[in-house]
Structures are given as C-alpha cells and as structure tokens.
Amino acid sequence: MRTAIGVDLGGTNTKTAFIDESGRVIKKKVFSTPAPFDRGAWSATLKEYAEALKTSERAPCGIGIGIAGLVDPNSRRVLHAPNIQGIDGWAIGEDLEKAFGLPVKADNDVNVMALGGHFFGPNDGSKNIVCLTLGTGVGGALIINGQLYRGSGFTAGELGHITINEEGPQCSCGNHGCAEAYLGNQRIVRRFKDFLRKDGNSIVTDMAGPDGAVTPHMIYEAAKKGDAIALKVWEETAAHLATLLSGVINLVNPDKIILGGGVANAFDVMEKPLWDNIHKRALKAAVSGLRIVTSKQGEDAGVIGAAALVLKEGAA
Ligand SMILES: [Zn+2]
C-alpha cells in the first residue's frame, strides 16, 4: 500500500505523520514550530522525525504539507502566513524536495483538510462540500464538483472574512463585522462575559482556573449541564454561524457542510438553533438535501489532508 508523509505546519506546532492510501494514520509525531521561524532548523527536525517514522515497508511516495496561511500550490511557495513569523516567501516545496529527494506538494491548511474530508471521509457521494474550521480564527475551503476550488489568487474559501454585519466589531484582518469577529474563540468567551455581567451567575465561573480564564470548552461543558448563560452563548453563536452559512449555502448550494476545529465540538448544543436560523435565512431549495456534520478526523485532519494532496489529488 502506498504511503505519504503528511505535514501540518501551524503557528505553534508542526504535526507529521505517515498516512496510508486509505487515509489511516500509521504513526505520527509533533514538534514545536520554531518562533521566529527558522527554515533550516524546522527542515532538519522534520527530516529527523520522518526518518524515525520510516520503515522498509512504508517508504513514502511523497510529502504533502498544509500550512496555516496563503500558499501558491503551483510554485509551492508560502505567500503570507500571519501566524508563522519569518516564513513568507519561502519556496518550501523546492527546498524540501532537495532535502528529502521526494516529490512535495503544499497548500493552505484548511484546503488540505477539505481534501482529506472529501477523499477519506464517509463515501456518501457528496461532490459539493463547504468546510469551515472554528477556533482562534475561522477558516474555510470549498470542494466544487469533487475538486478543491482555489480561486484566481488561491484565496477562495476564506469564509471567516465574509462580512455578516457592516457595523460589527473589528476583525484581525482590519475589516469590521467579519464572521470571525463573531465566531472566533475570543469572541465566544467575551459573549459569555457580557451575558454574565447582565444575568448574574453561571457554573462556568466555578470551572475557571485560579486566573479566572474561561474557554469555549468550559462554556460547552456548562451548556451540557443546562447552564442558562452557557446555553445562551451557544444559541447566539449558532445564530451568527447561521447568518454566515446561509449566504454560503445560497452561493454554493452544497450537499454537505463539514465543521472542524475546537468549537465544532460544541455542535450538539448549537445544532438546533443553527438549523432554525438557516431555515429562516437561506433559500428553501438550497437547503433541501443539505447535511451539516462535524469532521470525524479530529486533530489528525491536517496531516491526513496534507497526505491527500500527494495520495489522491491529481493521482486519481
Ligand atoms: Zn476579517
């Protein structure tokens, strides 16, 4: 069976794994991404880890890399990665090909996750898929007619920076009212604090550590226990998510929307208000037949998708 090395290069950590043709993770390793980024040190650690994962029966046929940033998949150059300081402009594909003696493909991290979900997810016949990752930031990717849609300048699918309120709060990109400014981790925590100030108490305050830090995960746990404020936080978050998705649904008419990232773990408490609001906003014909699911690949979605660049895209 063919295998490939999948690499998920993020601002904090780099994950690398051997993935087989069925999308199975054979073995993986994680190391800290150097900050500021050091091309030589990072490549050397990757090589060392890849060698350690290799055995004679699983020699890889190539390396796929997903990077948290804008990537030109043709020149395999990093165009702009705001959270990996010092990496911009690096022809990562060319350099790693020399270092490893293997073909290398590179793309944006959410694009590769979408590919992984498409090729290795449940075989349900979906051809038009929208992927949305919900975490510190909000990322997206589009599979149209079974192929990743990258756009003219490779920026397609940046769903987090679609404006959902012209008068809204400022986003990390500088614009006001982007979906990310309503759905990012920090905004969810702020929403909780705003409700708490108005309405009194929540069990989340007991869950917070001595430093008082609150996370979306705590708000989710509290909602599962029926905490009224936590439930309101997810209801309002779901309503904003529905505003974004309704526009995307009308534009793309997808078979399936896959939600990934940490906040997607709260999908069960958001599901009902999410659908209620989508039914209110999106065109009826665009919603019929639509499914919204969470990514089943969890934290391995990045490395599995990166390997799909080599094992599946263009290979089929
Ligand atoms: Zn933005």
Short mmCIF file of C-alpha atoms and ligand atoms in Angstrom, two decimals:
data_model
loop_
_atom_site.label_atom_id
_atom_site.label_comp_id
_atom_site.label_asym_id
_atom_site.label_seq_id
_atom_site.Cartn_x
_atom_site.Cartn_y
_atom_site.Cartn_z
CA MET A 1 0.00 0.00 0.00
CA ARG A 2 1.27 3.48 -0.90
CA THR A 3 2.04 5.87 1.94
CA ALA A 4 2.84 9.57 2.14
CA ILE A 5 4.20 11.90 4.76
CA GLY A 6 1.55 14.42 5.83
CA VAL A 7 2.76 17.62 7.48
CA ASP A 8 0.53 20.13 9.27
CA LEU A 9 2.59 23.30 9.76
CA GLY A 10 0.89 25.59 12.27
CA GLY A 11 1.98 28.68 14.19
CA THR A 12 2.54 26.74 17.42
CA ASN A 13 3.12 23.11 16.46
CA THR A 14 4.11 21.04 13.45
CA LYS A 15 2.49 17.63 13.19
CA THR A 16 3.88 15.00 10.89
CA ALA A 17 2.59 11.51 10.17
CA PHE A 18 2.79 8.56 7.82
CA ILE A 19 -0.60 8.13 6.17
CA ASP A 20 -1.64 5.20 4.02
CA GLU A 21 -3.84 5.21 0.90
CA SER A 22 -6.98 4.67 2.94
CA GLY A 23 -6.29 7.82 4.96
CA ARG A 24 -5.19 5.90 8.05
CA VAL A 25 -2.60 7.48 10.35
CA ILE A 26 0.13 4.86 10.76
CA LYS A 27 2.32 6.81 13.11
CA LYS A 28 2.73 10.49 13.99
CA LYS A 29 4.96 12.95 15.79
CA VAL A 30 4.55 16.54 16.90
CA PHE A 31 7.19 19.21 17.46
CA SER A 32 7.14 22.93 18.27
CA THR A 33 7.30 25.23 15.26
CA PRO A 34 10.33 27.50 15.86
CA ALA A 35 9.41 31.13 16.59
CA PRO A 36 10.57 33.18 14.82
CA PHE A 37 10.51 30.61 12.04
CA ASP A 38 13.87 29.06 11.14
CA ARG A 39 13.74 27.24 7.78
CA GLY A 40 16.91 25.21 8.35
CA ALA A 41 16.08 24.12 11.91
CA TRP A 42 12.49 23.27 11.03
CA SER A 43 13.50 21.22 7.96
CA ALA A 44 16.17 19.35 9.96
CA THR A 45 13.68 18.42 12.72
CA LEU A 46 11.12 17.32 10.12
CA LYS A 47 13.73 15.15 8.40
CA GLU A 48 14.83 13.59 11.68
CA TYR A 49 11.21 12.79 12.65
CA ALA A 50 10.32 11.46 9.21
CA GLU A 51 13.35 9.15 9.29
CA ALA A 52 12.29 7.88 12.72
CA LEU A 53 8.78 7.09 11.43
CA LYS A 54 10.03 5.29 8.31
CA THR A 55 10.36 1.53 7.92
CA SER A 56 11.27 -0.51 4.83
CA GLU A 57 7.63 -1.48 4.21
CA ARG A 58 6.35 2.06 4.32
CA ALA A 59 8.73 4.13 2.21
CA PRO A 60 6.70 7.25 1.36
CA CYS A 61 5.84 8.22 -2.23
CA GLY A 62 5.85 11.94 -1.41
CA ILE A 63 5.30 14.70 1.12
CA GLY A 64 2.16 16.82 1.44
CA ILE A 65 2.20 19.98 3.54
CA GLY A 66 -0.72 22.02 4.85
CA ILE A 67 0.30 25.49 6.06
CA ALA A 68 -1.65 27.96 8.18
CA GLY A 69 -1.52 30.73 5.61
CA LEU A 70 -1.82 31.65 1.97
CA VAL A 71 0.12 29.24 -0.25
CA ASP A 72 0.70 29.10 -4.01
CA PRO A 73 0.24 25.38 -4.75
CA ASN A 74 1.89 25.69 -8.18
CA SER A 75 5.18 27.28 -7.12
CA ARG A 76 4.73 25.67 -3.66
CA ARG A 77 5.71 28.96 -2.07
CA VAL A 78 4.29 30.45 1.14
CA LEU A 79 2.75 33.79 0.16
CA HIS A 80 1.61 35.05 3.58
CA ALA A 81 1.29 33.26 6.91
CA PRO A 82 0.44 35.86 9.59
CA ASN A 83 0.97 33.42 12.49
CA ILE A 84 4.32 31.99 11.33
CA GLN A 85 6.67 34.94 11.53
CA GLY A 86 9.53 34.78 9.02
CA ILE A 87 8.16 32.10 6.67
CA ASP A 88 6.67 34.40 3.99
CA GLY A 89 8.20 33.93 0.56
CA TRP A 90 9.73 30.53 1.29
CA ALA A 91 9.74 28.12 -1.66
CA ILE A 92 9.09 25.27 0.78
CA GLY A 93 8.28 22.68 -1.89
CA GLU A 94 11.53 23.16 -3.79
CA ASP A 95 13.70 23.17 -0.67
CA LEU A 96 12.10 20.07 0.87
CA GLU A 97 12.31 18.20 -2.43
CA LYS A 98 16.08 18.76 -2.37
CA ALA A 99 16.36 17.78 1.30
CA PHE A 100 14.19 14.65 1.11
CA GLY A 101 14.57 13.51 -2.51
CA LEU A 102 10.78 13.09 -2.71
CA PRO A 103 8.01 14.95 -4.57
CA VAL A 104 6.47 17.66 -2.38
CA LYS A 105 3.07 19.37 -2.58
CA ALA A 106 1.94 22.30 -0.44
CA ASP A 107 -1.32 24.15 0.14
CA ASN A 108 -3.32 26.06 2.74
CA ASP A 109 -4.18 24.03 5.87
CA VAL A 110 -7.96 24.31 5.55
CA ASN A 111 -7.82 23.48 1.82
CA VAL A 112 -5.99 20.24 2.61
CA MET A 113 -8.45 19.41 5.42
CA ALA A 114 -11.26 19.76 2.89
CA LEU A 115 -9.43 17.41 0.52
CA GLY A 116 -8.93 14.91 3.34
CA GLY A 117 -12.63 15.09 4.24
CA HIS A 118 -13.56 14.62 0.59
CA PHE A 119 -11.26 11.70 -0.23
CA PHE A 120 -11.09 9.93 3.13
CA GLY A 121 -14.38 10.92 4.77
CA PRO A 122 -17.56 8.81 4.57
CA ASN A 123 -18.23 7.77 0.99
CA ASP A 124 -21.63 9.47 0.73
CA GLY A 125 -21.45 10.76 -2.83
CA SER A 126 -21.03 14.43 -1.83
CA LYS A 127 -19.45 16.46 -4.62
CA ASN A 128 -20.07 19.97 -3.35
CA ILE A 129 -18.68 20.46 0.13
CA VAL A 130 -18.08 23.51 2.29
CA CYS A 131 -15.54 23.14 5.11
CA LEU A 132 -15.43 25.56 8.00
CA THR A 133 -12.91 25.44 10.85
CA LEU A 134 -13.83 27.18 14.06
CA GLY A 135 -11.05 28.00 16.50
CA THR A 136 -8.99 31.08 17.35
CA GLY A 137 -9.63 32.07 13.75
CA VAL A 138 -12.27 30.92 11.30
CA GLY A 139 -11.08 29.22 8.12
CA GLY A 140 -12.86 27.72 5.18
CA ALA A 141 -12.49 25.77 1.96
CA LEU A 142 -14.70 24.76 -0.95
CA ILE A 143 -14.89 21.49 -2.87
CA ILE A 144 -16.88 22.08 -6.04
CA ASN A 145 -17.76 19.22 -8.41
CA GLY A 146 -15.37 17.00 -6.48
CA GLN A 147 -12.41 19.36 -6.81
CA LEU A 148 -10.85 21.87 -4.48
CA TYR A 149 -11.78 25.36 -5.66
CA ARG A 150 -8.76 27.61 -5.04
CA GLY A 151 -9.73 30.84 -6.82
CA SER A 152 -7.62 33.07 -9.10
CA GLY A 153 -5.16 34.07 -6.38
CA PHE A 154 -5.59 30.98 -4.14
CA THR A 155 -7.69 32.86 -1.55
CA ALA A 156 -11.06 31.19 -2.23
CA GLY A 157 -12.94 29.84 0.76
CA GLU A 158 -11.86 32.50 3.28
CA LEU A 159 -15.29 32.27 4.86
CA GLY A 160 -14.16 33.78 8.17
CA HIS A 161 -13.66 37.15 6.50
CA ILE A 162 -17.08 37.45 4.94
CA THR A 163 -18.88 40.45 6.45
CA ILE A 164 -22.00 39.43 8.37
CA ASN A 165 -22.62 42.86 9.93
CA GLU A 166 -21.47 46.11 8.31
CA GLU A 167 -21.43 47.83 11.71
CA GLY A 168 -19.81 44.93 13.54
CA PRO A 169 -16.65 44.76 15.67
CA GLN A 170 -13.21 44.99 14.07
CA CYS A 171 -11.67 41.74 12.84
CA SER A 172 -8.00 40.67 12.84
CA CYS A 173 -7.96 41.44 9.09
CA GLY A 174 -8.88 45.10 9.72
CA ASN A 175 -12.43 44.92 8.35
CA HIS A 176 -15.48 45.37 10.57
CA GLY A 177 -18.12 42.72 11.14
CA CYS A 178 -16.37 39.67 9.64
CA ALA A 179 -17.76 36.27 10.65
CA GLU A 180 -14.50 35.62 12.51
CA ALA A 181 -15.20 38.63 14.75
CA TYR A 182 -18.38 36.81 15.87
CA LEU A 183 -17.28 33.17 15.84
CA GLY A 184 -13.63 33.16 16.95
CA ASN A 185 -12.74 31.71 20.38
CA GLN A 186 -12.12 35.08 21.99
CA ARG A 187 -15.46 36.44 20.86
CA ILE A 188 -17.29 33.43 22.27
CA VAL A 189 -15.62 33.98 25.65
CA ARG A 190 -16.44 37.69 25.51
CA ARG A 191 -20.07 36.83 24.72
CA PHE A 192 -20.15 34.70 27.85
CA LYS A 193 -18.69 37.52 29.97
CA ASP A 194 -21.23 40.01 28.60
CA PHE A 195 -24.14 37.69 29.47
CA LEU A 196 -22.64 37.01 32.89
CA ARG A 197 -22.43 40.74 33.67
CA LYS A 198 -26.09 41.15 32.81
CA ASP A 199 -27.58 37.97 34.21
CA GLY A 200 -25.66 37.09 37.34
CA ASN A 201 -24.25 33.62 37.66
CA SER A 202 -23.07 30.60 35.76
CA ILE A 203 -21.31 27.38 36.77
CA VAL A 204 -18.55 28.36 34.34
CA THR A 205 -17.14 30.73 36.98
CA ASP A 206 -16.52 27.68 39.21
CA MET A 207 -14.90 25.81 36.32
CA ALA A 208 -12.44 28.63 35.52
CA GLY A 209 -8.93 28.24 36.94
CA PRO A 210 -7.46 30.47 39.67
CA ASP A 211 -6.57 33.01 36.98
CA GLY A 212 -10.25 33.20 36.03
CA ALA A 213 -9.54 32.13 32.42
CA VAL A 214 -12.64 30.87 30.61
CA THR A 215 -12.51 28.73 27.46
CA PRO A 216 -15.18 27.80 24.89
CA HIS A 217 -14.75 24.21 26.11
CA MET A 218 -15.85 25.20 29.65
CA ILE A 219 -18.84 27.06 28.23
CA TYR A 220 -19.71 23.92 26.27
CA GLU A 221 -19.43 21.67 29.34
CA ALA A 222 -21.68 24.06 31.28
CA ALA A 223 -24.25 24.12 28.46
CA LYS A 224 -24.37 20.30 28.53
CA LYS A 225 -25.27 20.60 32.22
CA GLY A 226 -28.10 23.00 31.41
CA ASP A 227 -26.39 26.24 32.49
CA ALA A 228 -28.69 29.02 31.22
CA ILE A 229 -25.98 31.57 30.36
CA ALA A 230 -23.82 28.98 28.60
CA LEU A 231 -26.81 27.84 26.54
CA LYS A 232 -27.49 31.46 25.55
CA VAL A 233 -23.87 31.87 24.44
CA TRP A 234 -24.14 28.89 22.06
CA GLU A 235 -27.57 29.94 20.86
CA GLU A 236 -26.26 33.37 19.87
CA THR A 237 -23.07 31.88 18.38
CA ALA A 238 -25.20 29.46 16.33
CA ALA A 239 -27.33 32.37 15.08
CA HIS A 240 -24.22 34.20 13.80
CA LEU A 241 -22.89 30.98 12.27
CA ALA A 242 -26.25 30.53 10.52
CA THR A 243 -26.02 34.04 9.05
CA LEU A 244 -22.64 33.19 7.53
CA LEU A 245 -23.65 29.73 6.36
CA SER A 246 -26.93 30.91 4.83
CA GLY A 247 -25.04 33.21 2.47
CA VAL A 248 -22.58 30.43 1.63
CA ILE A 249 -25.43 27.94 1.09
CA ASN A 250 -27.16 30.32 -1.33
CA LEU A 251 -23.88 30.82 -3.19
CA VAL A 252 -22.59 27.24 -3.37
CA ASN A 253 -25.67 25.01 -2.87
CA PRO A 254 -23.55 22.34 -1.15
CA ASP A 255 -24.51 18.71 -0.39
CA LYS A 256 -22.58 18.86 2.83
CA ILE A 257 -21.03 21.33 5.27
CA ILE A 258 -18.21 19.93 7.42
CA LEU A 259 -17.43 21.80 10.65
CA GLY A 260 -13.98 21.30 12.18
CA GLY A 261 -11.76 22.93 14.82
CA GLY A 262 -12.22 23.08 18.60
CA VAL A 263 -15.52 24.99 18.61
CA ALA A 264 -17.10 22.36 16.34
CA ASN A 265 -17.07 20.09 19.41
CA ALA A 266 -19.99 22.18 20.65
CA PHE A 267 -22.04 21.27 17.56
CA ASP A 268 -24.59 19.23 19.52
CA VAL A 269 -25.63 22.26 21.59
CA MET A 270 -25.63 24.55 18.51
CA GLU A 271 -27.33 22.20 16.07
CA LYS A 272 -30.96 23.13 16.72
CA PRO A 273 -30.60 26.94 16.81
CA LEU A 274 -28.24 26.66 13.82
CA TRP A 275 -30.81 24.86 11.66
CA ASP A 276 -33.68 27.09 12.90
CA ASN A 277 -31.77 30.16 11.75
CA ILE A 278 -30.62 28.61 8.47
CA HIS A 279 -34.24 27.74 7.65
CA LYS A 280 -35.16 31.37 8.33
CA ARG A 281 -32.42 32.85 6.14
CA ALA A 282 -31.35 30.53 3.33
CA LEU A 283 -33.34 29.71 0.20
CA LYS A 284 -35.52 26.66 0.77
CA ALA A 285 -34.38 24.96 -2.42
CA ALA A 286 -30.72 25.48 -1.48
CA VAL A 287 -31.21 23.82 1.92
CA SER A 288 -33.15 20.73 0.85
CA GLY A 289 -30.79 17.76 0.87
CA LEU A 290 -28.11 19.67 2.79
CA ARG A 291 -26.32 17.93 5.65
CA ILE A 292 -24.21 19.62 8.32
CA VAL A 293 -21.72 17.33 10.03
CA THR A 294 -18.59 17.60 12.17
CA SER A 295 -15.20 16.41 10.95
CA LYS A 296 -14.55 12.82 12.03
CA GLN A 297 -10.80 13.17 11.54
CA GLY A 298 -10.42 15.39 14.61
CA GLU A 299 -6.93 16.67 15.32
CA ASP A 300 -5.45 14.43 12.59
CA ALA A 301 -7.47 16.19 9.87
CA GLY A 302 -4.47 18.39 8.96
CA VAL A 303 -1.93 15.60 8.41
CA ILE A 304 -4.48 13.31 6.70
CA GLY A 305 -5.49 16.13 4.34
CA ALA A 306 -1.87 17.05 3.61
CA ALA A 307 -1.19 13.42 2.62
CA ALA A 308 -4.31 13.52 0.39
CA LEU A 309 -2.53 16.19 -1.71
CA VAL A 310 0.00 13.51 -2.66
CA LEU A 311 -2.03 10.30 -2.46
CA LYS A 312 -5.26 11.49 -4.07
CA GLU A 313 -5.42 14.92 -5.69
CA GLY A 314 -4.36 14.62 -9.30
CA ALA A 315 -3.38 10.99 -8.70
CA ALA A 316 -6.90 9.64 -9.26
ZN ZN B 1 -11.79 39.60 8.84
#
